[in-house]
Tab-separated table of C-alpha atoms and ligand atoms in Angstrom:
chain	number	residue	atom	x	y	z
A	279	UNK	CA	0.000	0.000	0.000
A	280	UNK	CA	1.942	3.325	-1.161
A	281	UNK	CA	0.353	6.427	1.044
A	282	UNK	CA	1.231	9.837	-0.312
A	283	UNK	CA	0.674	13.002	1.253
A	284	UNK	CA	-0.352	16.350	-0.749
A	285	UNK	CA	-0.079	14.179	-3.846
A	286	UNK	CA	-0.872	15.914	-6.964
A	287	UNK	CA	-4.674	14.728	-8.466
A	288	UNK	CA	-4.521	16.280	-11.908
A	289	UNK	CA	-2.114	13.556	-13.253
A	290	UNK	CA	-4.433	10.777	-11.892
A	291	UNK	CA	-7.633	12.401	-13.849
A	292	UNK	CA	-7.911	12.062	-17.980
A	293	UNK	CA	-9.305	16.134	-18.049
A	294	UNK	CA	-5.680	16.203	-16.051
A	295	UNK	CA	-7.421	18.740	-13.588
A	296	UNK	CA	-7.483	19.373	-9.753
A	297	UNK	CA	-5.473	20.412	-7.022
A	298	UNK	CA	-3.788	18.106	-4.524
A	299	UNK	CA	-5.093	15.606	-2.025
A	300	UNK	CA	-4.043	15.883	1.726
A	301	UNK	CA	-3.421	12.563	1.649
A	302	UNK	CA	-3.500	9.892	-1.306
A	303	UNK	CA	-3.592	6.065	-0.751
A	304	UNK	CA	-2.813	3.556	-3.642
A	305	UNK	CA	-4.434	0.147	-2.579
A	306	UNK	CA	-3.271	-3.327	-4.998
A	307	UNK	CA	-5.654	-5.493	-2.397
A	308	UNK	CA	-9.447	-5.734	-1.656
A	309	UNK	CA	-7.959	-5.898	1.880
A	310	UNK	CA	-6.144	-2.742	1.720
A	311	UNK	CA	-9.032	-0.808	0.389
A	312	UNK	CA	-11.104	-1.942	2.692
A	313	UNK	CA	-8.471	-1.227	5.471
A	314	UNK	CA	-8.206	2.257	4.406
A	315	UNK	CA	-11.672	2.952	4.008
A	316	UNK	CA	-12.346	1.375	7.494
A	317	UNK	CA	-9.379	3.614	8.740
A	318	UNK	CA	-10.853	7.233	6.945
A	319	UNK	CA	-14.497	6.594	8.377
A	320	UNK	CA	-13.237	5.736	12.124
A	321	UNK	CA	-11.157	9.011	12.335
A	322	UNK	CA	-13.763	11.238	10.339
A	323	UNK	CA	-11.562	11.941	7.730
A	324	UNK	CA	-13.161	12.673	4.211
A	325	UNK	CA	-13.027	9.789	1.795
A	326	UNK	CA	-12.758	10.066	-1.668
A	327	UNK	CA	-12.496	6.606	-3.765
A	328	UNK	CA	-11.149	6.863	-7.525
A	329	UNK	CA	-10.165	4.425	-10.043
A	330	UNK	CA	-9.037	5.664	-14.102
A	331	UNK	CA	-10.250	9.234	-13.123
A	332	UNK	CA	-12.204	9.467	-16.404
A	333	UNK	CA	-15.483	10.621	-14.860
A	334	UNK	CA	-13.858	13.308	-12.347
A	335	UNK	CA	-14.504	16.772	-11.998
A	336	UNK	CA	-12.046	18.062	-9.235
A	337	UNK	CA	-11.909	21.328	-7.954
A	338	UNK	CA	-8.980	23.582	-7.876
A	339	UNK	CA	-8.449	23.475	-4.063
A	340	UNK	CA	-7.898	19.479	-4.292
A	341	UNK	CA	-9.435	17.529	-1.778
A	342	UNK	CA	-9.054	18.147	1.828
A	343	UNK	CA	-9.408	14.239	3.095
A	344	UNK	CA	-8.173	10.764	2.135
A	345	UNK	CA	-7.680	9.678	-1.899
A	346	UNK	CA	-8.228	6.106	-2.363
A	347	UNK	CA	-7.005	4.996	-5.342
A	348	UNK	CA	-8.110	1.336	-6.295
A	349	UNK	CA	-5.225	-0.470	-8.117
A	350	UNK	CA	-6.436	-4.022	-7.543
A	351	UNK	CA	-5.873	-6.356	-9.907
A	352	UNK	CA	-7.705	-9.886	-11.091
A	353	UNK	CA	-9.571	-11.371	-14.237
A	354	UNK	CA	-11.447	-14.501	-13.566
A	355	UNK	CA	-13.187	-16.042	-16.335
A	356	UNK	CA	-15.167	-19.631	-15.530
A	357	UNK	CA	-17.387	-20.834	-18.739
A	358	UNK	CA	-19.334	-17.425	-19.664
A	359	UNK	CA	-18.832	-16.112	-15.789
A	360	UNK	CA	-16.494	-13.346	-15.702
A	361	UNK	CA	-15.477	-11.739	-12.347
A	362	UNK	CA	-13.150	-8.679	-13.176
A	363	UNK	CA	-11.316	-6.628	-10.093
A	364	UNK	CA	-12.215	-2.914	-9.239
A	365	UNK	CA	-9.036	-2.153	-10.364
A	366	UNK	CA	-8.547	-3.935	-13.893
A	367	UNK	CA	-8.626	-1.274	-16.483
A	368	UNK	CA	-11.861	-1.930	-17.987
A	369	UNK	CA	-10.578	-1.464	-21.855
A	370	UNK	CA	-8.500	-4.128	-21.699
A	371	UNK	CA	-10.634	-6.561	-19.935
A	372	UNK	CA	-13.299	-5.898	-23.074
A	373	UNK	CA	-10.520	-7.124	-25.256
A	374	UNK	CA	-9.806	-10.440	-22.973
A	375	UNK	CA	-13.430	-11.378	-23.166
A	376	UNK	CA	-13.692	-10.751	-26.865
A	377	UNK	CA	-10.078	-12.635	-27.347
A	378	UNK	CA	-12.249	-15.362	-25.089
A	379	UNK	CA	-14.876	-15.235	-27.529
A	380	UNK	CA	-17.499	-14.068	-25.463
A	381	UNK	CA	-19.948	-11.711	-26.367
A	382	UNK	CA	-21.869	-9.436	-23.544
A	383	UNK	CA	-19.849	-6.137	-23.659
A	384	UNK	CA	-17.867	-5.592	-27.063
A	385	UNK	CA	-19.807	-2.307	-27.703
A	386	UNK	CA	-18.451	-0.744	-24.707
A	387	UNK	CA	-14.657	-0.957	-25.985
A	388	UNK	CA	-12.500	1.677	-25.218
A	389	UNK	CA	-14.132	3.265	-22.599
A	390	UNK	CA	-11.562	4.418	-20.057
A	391	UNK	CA	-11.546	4.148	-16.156
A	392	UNK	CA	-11.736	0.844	-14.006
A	393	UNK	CA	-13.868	-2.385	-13.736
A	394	UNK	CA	-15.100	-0.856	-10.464
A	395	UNK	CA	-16.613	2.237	-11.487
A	396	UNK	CA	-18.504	0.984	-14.193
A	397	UNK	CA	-21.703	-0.336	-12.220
A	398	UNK	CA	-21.383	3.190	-10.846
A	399	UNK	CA	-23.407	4.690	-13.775
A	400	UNK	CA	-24.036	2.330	-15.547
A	401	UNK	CA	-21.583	2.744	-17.905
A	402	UNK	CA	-23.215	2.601	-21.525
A	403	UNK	CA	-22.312	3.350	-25.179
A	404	UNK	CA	-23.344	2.265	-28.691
A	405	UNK	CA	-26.747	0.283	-27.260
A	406	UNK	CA	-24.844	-1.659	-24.799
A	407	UNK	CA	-24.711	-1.153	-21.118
A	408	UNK	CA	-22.895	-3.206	-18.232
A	409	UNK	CA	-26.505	-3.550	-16.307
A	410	UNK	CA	-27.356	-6.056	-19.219
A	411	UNK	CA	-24.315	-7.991	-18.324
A	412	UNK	CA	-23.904	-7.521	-14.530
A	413	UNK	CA	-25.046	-10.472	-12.174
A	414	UNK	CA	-23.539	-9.501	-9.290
A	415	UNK	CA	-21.203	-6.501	-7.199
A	416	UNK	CA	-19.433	-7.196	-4.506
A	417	UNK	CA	-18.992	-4.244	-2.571
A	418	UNK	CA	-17.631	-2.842	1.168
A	419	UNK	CA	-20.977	-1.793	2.951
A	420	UNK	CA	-19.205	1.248	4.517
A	421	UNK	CA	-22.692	2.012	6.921
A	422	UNK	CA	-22.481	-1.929	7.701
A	423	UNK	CA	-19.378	-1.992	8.014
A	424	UNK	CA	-18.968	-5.401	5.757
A	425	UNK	CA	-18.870	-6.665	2.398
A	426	UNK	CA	-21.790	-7.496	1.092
A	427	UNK	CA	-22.814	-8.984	-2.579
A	428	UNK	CA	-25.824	-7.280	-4.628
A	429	UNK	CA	-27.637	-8.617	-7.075
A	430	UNK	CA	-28.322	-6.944	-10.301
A	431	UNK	CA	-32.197	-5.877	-8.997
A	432	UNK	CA	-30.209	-4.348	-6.165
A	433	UNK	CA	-27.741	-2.185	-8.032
A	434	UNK	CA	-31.210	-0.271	-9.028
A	435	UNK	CA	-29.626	0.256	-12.586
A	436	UNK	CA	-30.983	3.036	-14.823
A	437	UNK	CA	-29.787	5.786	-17.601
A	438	UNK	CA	-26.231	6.508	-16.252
A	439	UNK	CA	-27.480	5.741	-12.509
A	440	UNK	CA	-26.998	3.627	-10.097
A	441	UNK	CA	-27.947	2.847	-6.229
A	442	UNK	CA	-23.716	3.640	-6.247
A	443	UNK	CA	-24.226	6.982	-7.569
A	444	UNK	CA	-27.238	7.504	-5.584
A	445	UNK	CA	-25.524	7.077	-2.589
A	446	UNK	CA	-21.900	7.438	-2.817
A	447	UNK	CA	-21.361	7.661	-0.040
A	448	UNK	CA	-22.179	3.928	0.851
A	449	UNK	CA	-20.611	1.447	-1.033
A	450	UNK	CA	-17.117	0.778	-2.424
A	451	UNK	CA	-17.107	-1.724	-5.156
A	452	UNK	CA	-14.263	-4.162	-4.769
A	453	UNK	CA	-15.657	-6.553	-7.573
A	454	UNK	CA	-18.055	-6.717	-10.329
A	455	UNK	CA	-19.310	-10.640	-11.802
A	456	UNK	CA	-20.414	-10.759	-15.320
A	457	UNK	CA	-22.306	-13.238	-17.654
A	458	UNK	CA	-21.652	-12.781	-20.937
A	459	UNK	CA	-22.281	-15.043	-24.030
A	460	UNK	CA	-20.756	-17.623	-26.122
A	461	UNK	CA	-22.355	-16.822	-29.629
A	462	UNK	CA	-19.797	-18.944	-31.562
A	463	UNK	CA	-17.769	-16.025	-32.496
A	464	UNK	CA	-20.340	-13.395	-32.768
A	465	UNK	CA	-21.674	-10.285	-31.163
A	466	UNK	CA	-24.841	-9.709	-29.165
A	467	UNK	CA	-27.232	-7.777	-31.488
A	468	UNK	CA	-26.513	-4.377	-33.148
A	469	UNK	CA	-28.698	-1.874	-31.544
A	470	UNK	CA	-27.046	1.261	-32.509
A	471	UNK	CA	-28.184	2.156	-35.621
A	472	UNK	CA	-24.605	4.313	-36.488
A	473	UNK	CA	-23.003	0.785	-35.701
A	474	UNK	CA	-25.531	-0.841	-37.762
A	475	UNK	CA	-24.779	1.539	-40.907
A	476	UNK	CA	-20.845	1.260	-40.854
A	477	UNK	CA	-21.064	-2.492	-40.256
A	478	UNK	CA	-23.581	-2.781	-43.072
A	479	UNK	CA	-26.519	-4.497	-41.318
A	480	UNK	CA	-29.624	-4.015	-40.351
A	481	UNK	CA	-30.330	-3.371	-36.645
A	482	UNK	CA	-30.911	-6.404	-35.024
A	483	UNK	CA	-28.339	-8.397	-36.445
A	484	UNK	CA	-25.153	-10.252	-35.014
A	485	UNK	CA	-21.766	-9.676	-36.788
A	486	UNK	CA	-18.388	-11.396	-36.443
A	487	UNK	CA	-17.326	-10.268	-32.567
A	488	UNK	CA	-13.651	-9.182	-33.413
A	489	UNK	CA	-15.546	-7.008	-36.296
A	490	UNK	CA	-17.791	-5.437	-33.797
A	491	UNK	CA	-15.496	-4.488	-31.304
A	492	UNK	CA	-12.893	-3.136	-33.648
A	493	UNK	CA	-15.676	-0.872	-35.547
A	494	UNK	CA	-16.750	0.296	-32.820
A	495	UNK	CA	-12.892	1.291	-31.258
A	496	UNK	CA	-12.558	2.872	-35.136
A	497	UNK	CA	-15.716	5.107	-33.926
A	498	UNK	CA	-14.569	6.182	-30.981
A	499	UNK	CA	-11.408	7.628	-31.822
A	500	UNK	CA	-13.081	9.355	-34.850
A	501	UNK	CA	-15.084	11.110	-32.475
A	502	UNK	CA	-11.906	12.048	-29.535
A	503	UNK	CA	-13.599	9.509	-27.378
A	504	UNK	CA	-10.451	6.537	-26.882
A	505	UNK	CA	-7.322	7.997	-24.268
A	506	UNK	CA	-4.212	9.122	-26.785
A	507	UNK	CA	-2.262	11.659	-24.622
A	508	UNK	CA	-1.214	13.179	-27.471
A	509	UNK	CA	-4.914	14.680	-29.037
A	510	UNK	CA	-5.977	17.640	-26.221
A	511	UNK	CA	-9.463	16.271	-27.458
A	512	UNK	CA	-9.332	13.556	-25.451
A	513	UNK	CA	-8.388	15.733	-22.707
A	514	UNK	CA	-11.975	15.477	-21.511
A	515	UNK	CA	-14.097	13.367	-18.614
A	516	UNK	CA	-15.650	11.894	-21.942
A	517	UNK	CA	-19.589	12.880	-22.415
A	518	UNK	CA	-19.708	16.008	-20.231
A	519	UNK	CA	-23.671	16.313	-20.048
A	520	UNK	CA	-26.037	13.543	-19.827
A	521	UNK	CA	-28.870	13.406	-22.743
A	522	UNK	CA	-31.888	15.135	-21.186
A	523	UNK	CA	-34.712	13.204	-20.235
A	524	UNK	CA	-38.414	14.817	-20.611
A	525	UNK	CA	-41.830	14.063	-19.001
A	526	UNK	CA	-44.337	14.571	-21.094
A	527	UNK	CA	-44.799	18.096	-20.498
A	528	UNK	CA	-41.330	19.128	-20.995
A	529	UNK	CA	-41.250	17.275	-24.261
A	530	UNK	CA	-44.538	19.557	-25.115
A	531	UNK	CA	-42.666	22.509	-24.281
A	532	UNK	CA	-39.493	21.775	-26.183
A	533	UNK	CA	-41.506	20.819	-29.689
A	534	UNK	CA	-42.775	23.844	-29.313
A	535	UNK	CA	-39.810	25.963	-29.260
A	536	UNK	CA	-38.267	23.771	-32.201
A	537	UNK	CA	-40.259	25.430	-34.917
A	538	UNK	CA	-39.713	23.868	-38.433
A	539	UNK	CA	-36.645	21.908	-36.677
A	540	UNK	CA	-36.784	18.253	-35.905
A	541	UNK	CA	-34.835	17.050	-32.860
A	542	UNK	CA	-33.706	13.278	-32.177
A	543	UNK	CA	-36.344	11.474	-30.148
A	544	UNK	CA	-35.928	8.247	-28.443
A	545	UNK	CA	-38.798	6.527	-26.327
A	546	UNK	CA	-37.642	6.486	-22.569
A	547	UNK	CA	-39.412	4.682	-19.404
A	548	UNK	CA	-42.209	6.445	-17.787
A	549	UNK	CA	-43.351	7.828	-20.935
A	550	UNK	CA	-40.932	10.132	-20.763
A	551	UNK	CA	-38.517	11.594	-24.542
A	552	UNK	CA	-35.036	11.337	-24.169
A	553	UNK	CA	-33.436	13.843	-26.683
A	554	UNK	CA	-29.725	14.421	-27.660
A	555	UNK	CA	-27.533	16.543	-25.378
A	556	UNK	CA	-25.154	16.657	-28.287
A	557	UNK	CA	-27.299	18.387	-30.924
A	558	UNK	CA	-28.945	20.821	-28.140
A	559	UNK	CA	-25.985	22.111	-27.832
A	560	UNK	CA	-24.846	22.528	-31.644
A	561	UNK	CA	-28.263	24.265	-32.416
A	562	UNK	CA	-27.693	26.370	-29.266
A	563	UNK	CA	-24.575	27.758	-31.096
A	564	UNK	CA	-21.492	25.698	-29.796
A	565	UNK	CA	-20.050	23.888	-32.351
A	566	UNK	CA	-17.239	21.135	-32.272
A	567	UNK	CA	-14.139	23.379	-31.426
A	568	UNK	CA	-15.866	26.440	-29.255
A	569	UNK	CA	-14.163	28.158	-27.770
A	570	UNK	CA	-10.932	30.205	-27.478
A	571	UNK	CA	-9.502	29.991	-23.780
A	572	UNK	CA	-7.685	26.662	-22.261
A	573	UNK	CA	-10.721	24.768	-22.224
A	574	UNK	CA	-12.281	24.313	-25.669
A	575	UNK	CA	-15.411	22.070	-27.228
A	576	UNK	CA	-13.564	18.732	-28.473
A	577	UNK	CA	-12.879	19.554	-32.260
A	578	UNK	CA	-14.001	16.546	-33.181
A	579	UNK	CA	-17.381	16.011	-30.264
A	580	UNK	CA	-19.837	18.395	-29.494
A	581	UNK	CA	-20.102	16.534	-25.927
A	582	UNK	CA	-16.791	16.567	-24.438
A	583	UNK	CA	-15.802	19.097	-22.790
A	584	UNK	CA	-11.790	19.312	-22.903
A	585	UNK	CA	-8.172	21.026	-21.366
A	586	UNK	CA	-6.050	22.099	-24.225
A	587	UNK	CA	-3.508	21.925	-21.932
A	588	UNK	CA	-3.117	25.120	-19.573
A	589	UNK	CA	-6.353	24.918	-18.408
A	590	UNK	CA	-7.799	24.979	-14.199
A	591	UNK	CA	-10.922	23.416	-13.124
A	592	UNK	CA	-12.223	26.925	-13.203
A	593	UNK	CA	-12.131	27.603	-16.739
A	594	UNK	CA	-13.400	24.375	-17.328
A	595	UNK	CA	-16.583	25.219	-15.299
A	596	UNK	CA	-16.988	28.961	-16.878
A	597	UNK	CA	-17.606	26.895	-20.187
A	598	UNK	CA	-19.945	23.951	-19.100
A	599	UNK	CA	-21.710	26.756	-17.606
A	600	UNK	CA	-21.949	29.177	-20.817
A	601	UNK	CA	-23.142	25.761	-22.352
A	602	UNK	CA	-25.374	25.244	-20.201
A	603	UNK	CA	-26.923	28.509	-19.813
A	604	UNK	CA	-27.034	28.775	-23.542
A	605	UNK	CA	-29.091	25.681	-24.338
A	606	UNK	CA	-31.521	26.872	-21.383
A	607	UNK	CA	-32.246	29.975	-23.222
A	608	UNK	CA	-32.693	28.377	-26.704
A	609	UNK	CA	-34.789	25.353	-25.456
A	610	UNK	CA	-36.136	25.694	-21.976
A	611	UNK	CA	-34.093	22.207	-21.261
A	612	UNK	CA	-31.765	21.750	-18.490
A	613	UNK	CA	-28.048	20.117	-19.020
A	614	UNK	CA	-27.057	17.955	-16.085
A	615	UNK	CA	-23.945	16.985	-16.033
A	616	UNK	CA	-22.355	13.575	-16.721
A	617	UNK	CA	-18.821	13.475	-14.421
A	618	UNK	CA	-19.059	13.471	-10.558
A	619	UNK	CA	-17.954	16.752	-9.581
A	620	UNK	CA	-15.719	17.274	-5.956
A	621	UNK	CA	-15.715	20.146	-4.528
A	622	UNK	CA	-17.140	22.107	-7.188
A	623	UNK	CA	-20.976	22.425	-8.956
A	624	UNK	CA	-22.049	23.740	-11.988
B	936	LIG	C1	-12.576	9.858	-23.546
B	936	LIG	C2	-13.681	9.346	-22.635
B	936	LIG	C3	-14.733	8.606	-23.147
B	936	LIG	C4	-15.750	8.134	-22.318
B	936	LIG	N1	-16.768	7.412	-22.870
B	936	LIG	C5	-17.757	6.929	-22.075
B	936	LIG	C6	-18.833	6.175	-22.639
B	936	LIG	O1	-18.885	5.922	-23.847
B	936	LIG	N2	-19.802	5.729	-21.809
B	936	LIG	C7	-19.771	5.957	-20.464
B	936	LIG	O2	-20.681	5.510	-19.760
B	936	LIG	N3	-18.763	6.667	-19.896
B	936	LIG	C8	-17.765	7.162	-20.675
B	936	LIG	N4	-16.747	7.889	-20.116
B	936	LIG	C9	-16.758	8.164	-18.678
B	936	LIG	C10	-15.881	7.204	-17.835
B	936	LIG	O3	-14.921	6.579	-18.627
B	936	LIG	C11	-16.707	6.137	-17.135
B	936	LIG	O4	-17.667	6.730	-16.313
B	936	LIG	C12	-15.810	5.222	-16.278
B	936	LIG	O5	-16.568	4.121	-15.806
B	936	LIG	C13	-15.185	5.925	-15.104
B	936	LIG	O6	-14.245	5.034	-14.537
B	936	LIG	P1	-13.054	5.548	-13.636
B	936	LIG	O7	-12.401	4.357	-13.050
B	936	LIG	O8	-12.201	6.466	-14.397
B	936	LIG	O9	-13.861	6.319	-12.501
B	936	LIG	P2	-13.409	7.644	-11.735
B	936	LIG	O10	-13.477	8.794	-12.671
B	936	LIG	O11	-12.136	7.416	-11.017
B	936	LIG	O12	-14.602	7.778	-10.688
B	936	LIG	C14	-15.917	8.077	-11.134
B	936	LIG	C15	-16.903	7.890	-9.979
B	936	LIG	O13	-16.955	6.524	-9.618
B	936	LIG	C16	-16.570	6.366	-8.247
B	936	LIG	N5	-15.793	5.135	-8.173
B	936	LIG	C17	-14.708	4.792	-8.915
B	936	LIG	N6	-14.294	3.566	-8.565
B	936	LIG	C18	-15.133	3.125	-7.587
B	936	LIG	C19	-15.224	1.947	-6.805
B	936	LIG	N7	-14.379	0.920	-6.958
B	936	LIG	N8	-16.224	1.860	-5.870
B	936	LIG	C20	-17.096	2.883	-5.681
B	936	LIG	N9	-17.056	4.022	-6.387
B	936	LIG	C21	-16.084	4.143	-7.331
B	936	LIG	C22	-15.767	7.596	-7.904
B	936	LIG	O14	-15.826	7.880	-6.510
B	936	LIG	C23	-16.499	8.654	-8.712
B	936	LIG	O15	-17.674	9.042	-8.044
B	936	LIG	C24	-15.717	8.394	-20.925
B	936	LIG	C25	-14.642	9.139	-20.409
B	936	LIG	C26	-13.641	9.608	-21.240
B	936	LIG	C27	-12.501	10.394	-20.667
């Protein structure tokens, strides 16, 4: 267990922003996380538990408290059971269980962070999402004060959400069990229809697995969204605002204020319209590329929000909140934001 103190945060976060932490802990066991976390919460001490940093928006001042970085390790794969550490970097386990041959979670290639975090909110991309696959979390019950396993019902998974997100204060995930499929070499089915066009099918269909995940890697970096530390685009926590959801009434309200224009539209539960953050924003007036200070739109992804290299937490908030603000005026909808912010708000 390596313990740090005033250790720099910016370095361990992909927007590489954030001011120190008073004291950072890097744990390579479930048994020193757990130790740590027991230790924080007996003396009072804030607790703040990170894994790839991809999702973080940390504030300037740093965090006053503990820093637990998880840095376990372990990939377990029985039949089609697959029981992946908090720590594993979750990219690469996507490409062991497609090497395996098992479908379940090729669509969700080259997302960055940690196995751990991505029950968290649901991590989701390209008509895939880890609730689908997810039978069980194993977690440290920090009110309990023990581990405790939840079932998928009990990880109360929805759009980005999670019972981990609702309460994050609770739980630290220490392991996450998977079933995926063995589809004789080929993928679950193609929901997405941009997936569906480059692969040349029709929504529904399975393709060859290695194909899948490898168009869909080709995607991502088209649009900024795989790690190179080169590209200042993918300087970024990723998908900076989450694609609105409306009630009825809302949607009523937005149509309304469209005019001749047509907006995407995508049935959501509880009757509700879920509409695209990405093109509010574009018709609002911020295009790929805006702006001119150290923290620019991605040139090549309306979404992501990025550092071109000089930037603080500060001037990343001034333009998240022009963004905001913006699309509010044009369309009467409120942008919520995607990363978990410490020690700062929109
Ligand atoms: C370029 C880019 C592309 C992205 N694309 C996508 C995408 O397509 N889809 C998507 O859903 N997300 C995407 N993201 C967001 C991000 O990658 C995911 O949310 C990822 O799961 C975060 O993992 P992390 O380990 O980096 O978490 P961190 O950023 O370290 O932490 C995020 C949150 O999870 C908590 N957390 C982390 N580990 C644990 C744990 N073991 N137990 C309890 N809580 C924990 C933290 O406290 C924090 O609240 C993208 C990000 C980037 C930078």
């Amino acid at each position: 267990m390596l313990v740090e103190l005033d250790a720099p945060l910016a370095p361990l976060t992909t927007l590489r922003l954030g001011g120190p932490a008073r004291r950072l802990v890097t744990a390579t066991t479930d048994d020193e996380v757990i130790e740590t976390v027991r230790a924080a919460d007996a003396a009072g001490e804030p607790l703040l538990v990170i894994g790839g940093g991809s999702n973080l928006v940390i504030g300037d001042r740093g965090f006053a408290g503990t820093v637990l970085r998880i840095a376990t390790t372990g990939f377990a794969l029985d039949g089609t059971e697959l029981e992946l550490a908090a720590g594993e970097v979750w990219s690469e386990a996507v490409a062991r269980a497609v090497d395996a041959g098992l479908a379940g979670i090729e669509f969700l290639a080259g997302i960055p962070g940690s196995a751990g975090a991505t029950p968290v909110q649901n991590v989701g991309a390209y008509g895939q999402e880890v609730a689908t696959g997810i039978t069980e979390v194993v977690a440290y019950d920090r009110r309990a004060g023990e581990t405790v396993v939840l079932s998928n019902e009990e990880c109360e998974f929805s759009y980005r959400h999670s019972r981990f997100k609702a309460d994050p204060e609770r739980y630290v995930v220490l392991r996450v069990r998977f079933r995926l499929e063995d589809a004789d070499g080929l993928s679950t089915a193609v929901r997405y229809a941009e997936v569906a066009r480059t692969l040349g099918v029709e929504a529904g269909e399975r393709v060859d697995l290695a194909t899948a995940y490898k168009t869909v890697l080709g995607l991502r970096a088209g649009k900024g969204m795989v790690l190179d530390p080169a590209d200042h685009d993918t300087w970024s926590a990723g998908s900076f605002f989450t694609n609105p959801v409306l009630t009825a009434d809302q949607y009523a309200a937005f149509l309304a204020r469209l005019g001749d224009r047509s907006a995407p539209a995508y049935p959501a539960p509880g009757e509700c319209t879920k509409t695209s953050a990405a093109w509010l924003i574009d018709q609002a007036g911020f295009g790929k590329g805006y702006g001119t200070g150290p923290a620019t739109l991605s040139t090549k992804h309306t979404l992501a929000l990025t550092n071109r290299g000089a930037a603080t937490t500060e001037d990343l908030l001034a333009l998240a909140r022009e963004i905001r603000d913006g699309v509010r005026t044009a369309f009467g909808v409120d942008l919520v934001n995607e990363p978990v912010m410490i020690g700062v708000a929109l």
